[in-house]
Tab-separated table of C-alpha atoms in Angstrom:
chain	number	residue	atom	x	y	z
A	1	SER	CA	93.141	-18.131	-24.717
A	2	GLN	CA	93.515	-14.566	-21.884
A	3	THR	CA	91.405	-14.273	-19.170
A	4	ILE	CA	91.217	-11.451	-16.713
A	5	HIS	CA	90.045	-11.692	-13.054
A	6	GLN	CA	88.874	-9.376	-10.756
A	7	TRP	CA	88.166	-9.790	-6.837
A	8	PRO	CA	86.411	-9.003	-4.811
A	9	ALA	CA	82.897	-8.402	-6.882
A	10	THR	CA	81.100	-6.645	-4.437
A	11	LEU	CA	82.345	-4.442	-1.336
A	12	VAL	CA	81.266	-2.901	1.580
A	13	GLN	CA	83.541	-0.833	3.617
A	14	PRO	CA	83.102	1.791	6.335
A	15	VAL	CA	84.574	5.197	6.141
A	16	GLY	CA	88.246	5.639	7.117
A	17	SER	CA	88.581	1.646	6.377
A	18	PRO	CA	91.534	0.364	3.162
A	19	LEU	CA	90.950	-0.976	0.378
A	20	SER	CA	92.998	-3.641	-1.417
A	21	LEU	CA	91.070	-4.477	-4.829
A	22	GLU	CA	93.031	-6.999	-7.089
A	23	CYS	CA	93.106	-8.644	-10.502
A	24	THR	CA	95.300	-10.851	-12.523
A	25	VAL	CA	95.055	-11.708	-15.814
A	26	GLU	CA	96.458	-14.983	-17.349
A	27	GLY	CA	97.520	-16.049	-20.828
A	28	THR	CA	99.772	-13.448	-21.387
A	29	SER	CA	102.371	-11.623	-21.020
A	30	ASN	CA	103.304	-7.957	-20.256
A	31	PRO	CA	100.437	-6.966	-20.701
A	32	ASN	CA	98.956	-3.019	-20.142
A	33	LEU	CA	96.850	-2.648	-17.253
A	34	TYR	CA	94.495	-0.510	-16.326
A	35	TRP	CA	92.103	0.567	-13.576
A	36	TYR	CA	88.780	2.618	-14.094
A	37	ARG	CA	85.425	3.656	-12.056
A	38	GLN	CA	82.320	3.958	-13.125
A	39	ALA	CA	80.239	6.287	-11.285
A	40	ALA	CA	76.968	6.075	-12.195
A	41	GLY	CA	75.756	8.806	-14.430
A	42	ARG	CA	79.561	9.773	-15.351
A	43	GLY	CA	81.375	7.288	-17.844
A	44	LEU	CA	84.249	5.323	-17.235
A	45	GLN	CA	87.015	7.939	-15.904
A	46	LEU	CA	90.691	6.243	-16.044
A	47	LEU	CA	92.413	6.453	-12.967
A	48	PHE	CA	95.892	4.046	-13.499
A	49	TYR	CA	97.553	2.274	-16.321
A	50	SER	CA	100.528	0.772	-16.088
A	51	ILE	CA	103.342	-1.523	-19.151
A	52	GLY	CA	105.143	-3.486	-16.884
A	53	ILE	CA	106.524	-4.140	-13.531
A	54	ASP	CA	106.336	-1.049	-11.078
A	55	GLN	CA	105.689	1.471	-14.179
A	56	ILE	CA	102.589	2.986	-12.686
A	57	SER	CA	100.437	6.233	-14.311
A	58	SER	CA	98.026	8.274	-12.720
A	59	GLU	CA	95.315	10.081	-14.252
A	60	VAL	CA	93.658	11.819	-12.054
A	61	PRO	CA	94.870	13.212	-8.009
A	62	GLN	CA	92.780	10.736	-5.380
A	63	ASN	CA	92.771	9.044	-2.898
A	64	LEU	CA	93.531	5.732	-4.157
A	65	SER	CA	97.231	4.067	-4.950
A	66	ALA	CA	97.508	1.571	-7.514
A	67	SER	CA	100.499	-1.080	-7.275
A	68	ARG	CA	101.654	-4.072	-10.211
A	69	PRO	CA	103.878	-6.232	-7.975
A	70	GLN	CA	103.796	-8.892	-10.680
A	71	ASP	CA	103.958	-8.716	-14.286
A	72	ARG	CA	100.158	-10.140	-14.874
A	73	GLN	CA	98.993	-8.732	-11.221
A	74	PHE	CA	97.248	-4.891	-10.889
A	75	ILE	CA	96.728	-3.958	-7.519
A	76	LEU	CA	94.158	-0.629	-6.611
A	77	SER	CA	94.483	-0.116	-2.756
A	78	SER	CA	93.622	3.220	-0.588
A	79	LYS	CA	94.898	3.915	3.458
A	80	LYS	CA	91.333	5.599	3.684
A	81	LEU	CA	88.280	5.217	2.463
A	82	LEU	CA	86.391	8.318	1.350
A	83	LEU	CA	82.613	8.203	1.260
A	84	SER	CA	83.080	9.878	-2.802
A	85	ASP	CA	85.365	6.318	-3.224
A	86	SER	CA	82.548	4.580	-3.777
A	87	GLY	CA	81.490	3.611	-7.071
A	88	PHE	CA	82.310	0.271	-10.061
A	89	TYR	CA	85.726	-0.237	-10.646
A	90	LEU	CA	87.364	-2.423	-13.889
A	91	CYS	CA	90.029	-4.292	-13.997
A	92	ALA	CA	91.182	-3.895	-18.381
A	93	TRP	CA	94.266	-5.303	-20.340
A	94	SER	CA	95.226	-4.866	-23.957
A	95	MET	CA	98.522	-6.045	-25.832
A	96	GLY	CA	99.543	-2.808	-26.753
A	97	ARG	CA	99.626	0.941	-25.376
A	98	PHE	CA	96.334	2.474	-25.895
A	99	SER	CA	96.243	1.691	-29.197
A	100	GLN	CA	94.552	-1.671	-29.128
A	101	PRO	CA	91.272	-2.308	-27.640
A	102	GLN	CA	91.122	-3.221	-23.977
A	103	HIS	CA	89.523	-6.112	-22.321
A	104	PHE	CA	87.917	-5.924	-19.084
A	105	GLY	CA	87.501	-7.377	-15.863
A	106	ASP	CA	84.266	-8.070	-14.390
A	107	GLY	CA	84.051	-4.910	-11.921
A	108	THR	CA	83.496	-4.456	-8.046
A	109	ARG	CA	81.052	-2.602	-7.046
A	110	LEU	CA	82.518	-0.624	-3.735
A	111	SER	CA	79.704	0.946	-1.040
A	112	ILE	CA	81.090	3.221	1.240
A	113	LEU	CA	78.751	3.772	4.409
B	1	GLU	CA	89.486	19.790	-22.914
B	2	ASP	CA	88.638	16.533	-24.666
B	3	LYS	CA	85.359	15.152	-24.169
B	4	VAL	CA	83.184	12.048	-25.575
B	5	VAL	CA	79.464	12.947	-25.708
B	6	GLN	CA	76.791	10.204	-26.391
B	7	SER	CA	72.909	10.518	-27.348
B	8	PRO	CA	70.537	9.332	-26.501
B	9	LEU	CA	71.038	9.042	-22.430
B	10	SER	CA	68.582	6.370	-22.485
B	11	LEU	CA	66.406	5.126	-25.476
B	12	VAL	CA	63.424	2.085	-25.214
B	13	VAL	CA	62.534	0.638	-28.043
B	14	HIS	CA	60.539	-2.747	-29.031
B	15	GLU	CA	61.803	-5.945	-30.070
B	16	GLY	CA	62.371	-6.132	-33.491
B	17	ASP	CA	62.787	-1.982	-33.990
B	18	THR	CA	66.272	-0.634	-36.096
B	19	VAL	CA	67.880	1.292	-33.452
B	20	THR	CA	70.946	4.323	-33.601
B	21	LEU	CA	73.168	4.858	-30.934
B	22	ASN	CA	75.638	8.354	-31.593
B	23	CYS	CA	78.917	9.622	-30.426
B	24	SER	CA	80.304	12.870	-30.886
B	25	TYR	CA	84.091	13.487	-29.988
B	26	GLU	CA	86.185	16.586	-29.201
B	27	VAL	CA	89.670	15.359	-28.545
B	28	THR	CA	93.261	16.549	-29.551
B	29	ASN	CA	95.155	14.345	-31.864
B	30	PHE	CA	92.245	12.137	-32.415
B	31	ARG	CA	93.453	8.752	-33.275
B	32	SER	CA	90.438	6.143	-32.979
B	33	LEU	CA	87.001	5.179	-31.807
B	34	LEU	CA	85.473	2.511	-29.884
B	35	TRP	CA	82.734	0.988	-29.303
B	36	TYR	CA	82.277	-1.359	-26.239
B	37	LYS	CA	78.734	-3.104	-24.835
B	38	GLN	CA	78.216	-3.630	-21.376
B	39	GLU	CA	75.657	-5.508	-20.045
B	40	LYS	CA	75.669	-6.255	-16.292
B	41	LYS	CA	79.521	-6.086	-14.987
B	42	ALA	CA	82.307	-6.619	-17.616
B	43	PRO	CA	82.306	-4.078	-21.138
B	44	THR	CA	82.908	-5.950	-23.980
B	45	PHE	CA	84.447	-4.687	-27.211
B	46	LEU	CA	82.280	-3.983	-30.398
B	47	PHE	CA	83.981	-1.896	-33.058
B	48	MET	CA	87.445	0.076	-33.173
B	49	LEU	CA	87.059	2.396	-35.673
B	50	THR	CA	89.983	4.242	-37.350
B	51	SER	CA	89.187	5.416	-40.773
B	52	SER	CA	86.956	7.834	-42.051
B	53	GLY	CA	83.948	6.373	-43.892
B	54	ILE	CA	84.655	2.520	-43.562
B	55	GLU	CA	82.362	0.760	-42.150
B	56	LYS	CA	82.423	-2.155	-39.898
B	57	LYS	CA	79.731	-4.367	-39.433
B	58	SER	CA	79.104	-7.374	-37.052
B	59	GLY	CA	76.130	-9.303	-37.754
B	60	ARG	CA	72.596	-7.029	-36.752
B	61	LEU	CA	75.799	-4.415	-35.345
B	62	SER	CA	77.124	-2.053	-37.750
B	63	SER	CA	79.172	1.080	-37.301
B	64	ILE	CA	80.902	3.864	-38.755
B	65	LEU	CA	83.400	7.249	-38.209
B	66	ASP	CA	82.888	10.441	-39.705
B	67	LYS	CA	86.255	12.129	-38.766
B	68	LYS	CA	85.284	15.432	-40.574
B	69	GLU	CA	82.220	15.952	-38.413
B	70	LEU	CA	83.701	14.474	-35.549
B	71	PHE	CA	81.232	11.628	-34.786
B	72	SER	CA	80.490	8.025	-34.635
B	73	ILE	CA	77.150	5.621	-35.216
B	74	LEU	CA	76.351	2.569	-33.878
B	75	ASN	CA	73.176	1.101	-35.653
B	76	ILE	CA	72.058	-2.041	-34.227
B	77	THR	CA	68.910	-3.831	-36.807
B	78	ALA	CA	66.109	-6.248	-36.084
B	79	THR	CA	66.672	-5.651	-32.367
B	80	GLN	CA	66.548	-7.996	-29.689
B	81	THR	CA	66.246	-8.407	-26.057
B	82	GLY	CA	69.905	-10.017	-25.968
B	83	ASP	CA	70.575	-6.414	-27.397
B	84	SER	CA	69.643	-4.622	-23.593
B	85	ALA	CA	72.587	-2.717	-22.271
B	86	ILE	CA	75.001	0.548	-21.734
B	87	TYR	CA	76.578	0.875	-25.135
B	88	LEU	CA	79.729	2.906	-24.180
B	89	CYS	CA	81.799	5.392	-26.917
B	90	ALA	CA	85.395	6.194	-26.520
B	91	ALA	CA	87.661	7.725	-27.836
B	92	LEU	CA	91.347	7.571	-28.638
B	93	ASN	CA	93.743	9.606	-29.240
B	94	ARG	CA	98.170	9.395	-30.169
B	95	ASP	CA	98.698	10.586	-27.298
B	96	ASP	CA	97.324	7.555	-25.602
B	97	LYS	CA	94.543	9.052	-23.514
B	98	ILE	CA	91.354	7.523	-23.911
B	99	ILE	CA	88.085	8.905	-22.939
B	100	PHE	CA	84.639	7.807	-22.759
B	101	GLY	CA	81.048	9.033	-22.865
B	102	LYS	CA	78.747	8.931	-20.747
B	103	GLY	CA	76.855	5.315	-22.113
B	104	THR	CA	73.433	5.003	-23.646
B	105	ARG	CA	71.416	2.655	-22.040
B	106	LEU	CA	69.825	0.885	-24.212
B	107	HIS	CA	66.411	-1.451	-23.385
B	108	ILE	CA	64.773	-3.376	-25.387
B	109	LEU	CA	61.232	-4.713	-24.870
B	110	PRO	CA	59.805	-7.501	-26.089
């Protein structure tokens, strides 16, 4: 069966520091991968999605970037974190484009001080 | 602008009650509507609705889509404390865009 792993679970970082969140999927090949941010009271916002290695689409302009160096690995990064980057970050995968339901990782709660 | 609106934002009921959660959408080239349950961390998939008027059921949960009136409801009968969670609604369109609502926070009192 397929599983998705996301780490770390919690992260506290100072403003201006770099960021790297990692997400890996097991038990499937060539998944579609997604990064979301969930801010309190604002629902889930799609940040990036990827249909293949080195194929990344950005949904909103922001301080973050994403990379997919391997088929089942998706990384969310920032060179310099802002206070507004605080939130709950969720990685998800699906076996098709958006027409298939997405399956989520456990999330990373990021606090910027 | 595409949007998904859920109501109520928060709901507190007693165990055994029946609840109805609402989701309305305004999405260009709408394809499907999805419901998720989020307890502590990862949202878990509940239903995907593509056709209007066809109820989907899973145990005490059921959902239906009305594509004419642009809304969906999620019903939970005989609620239990384990149903306490945030319920998320999302709309997919034919351009492969997904838009989530802000969720309904449901709390079941024992």
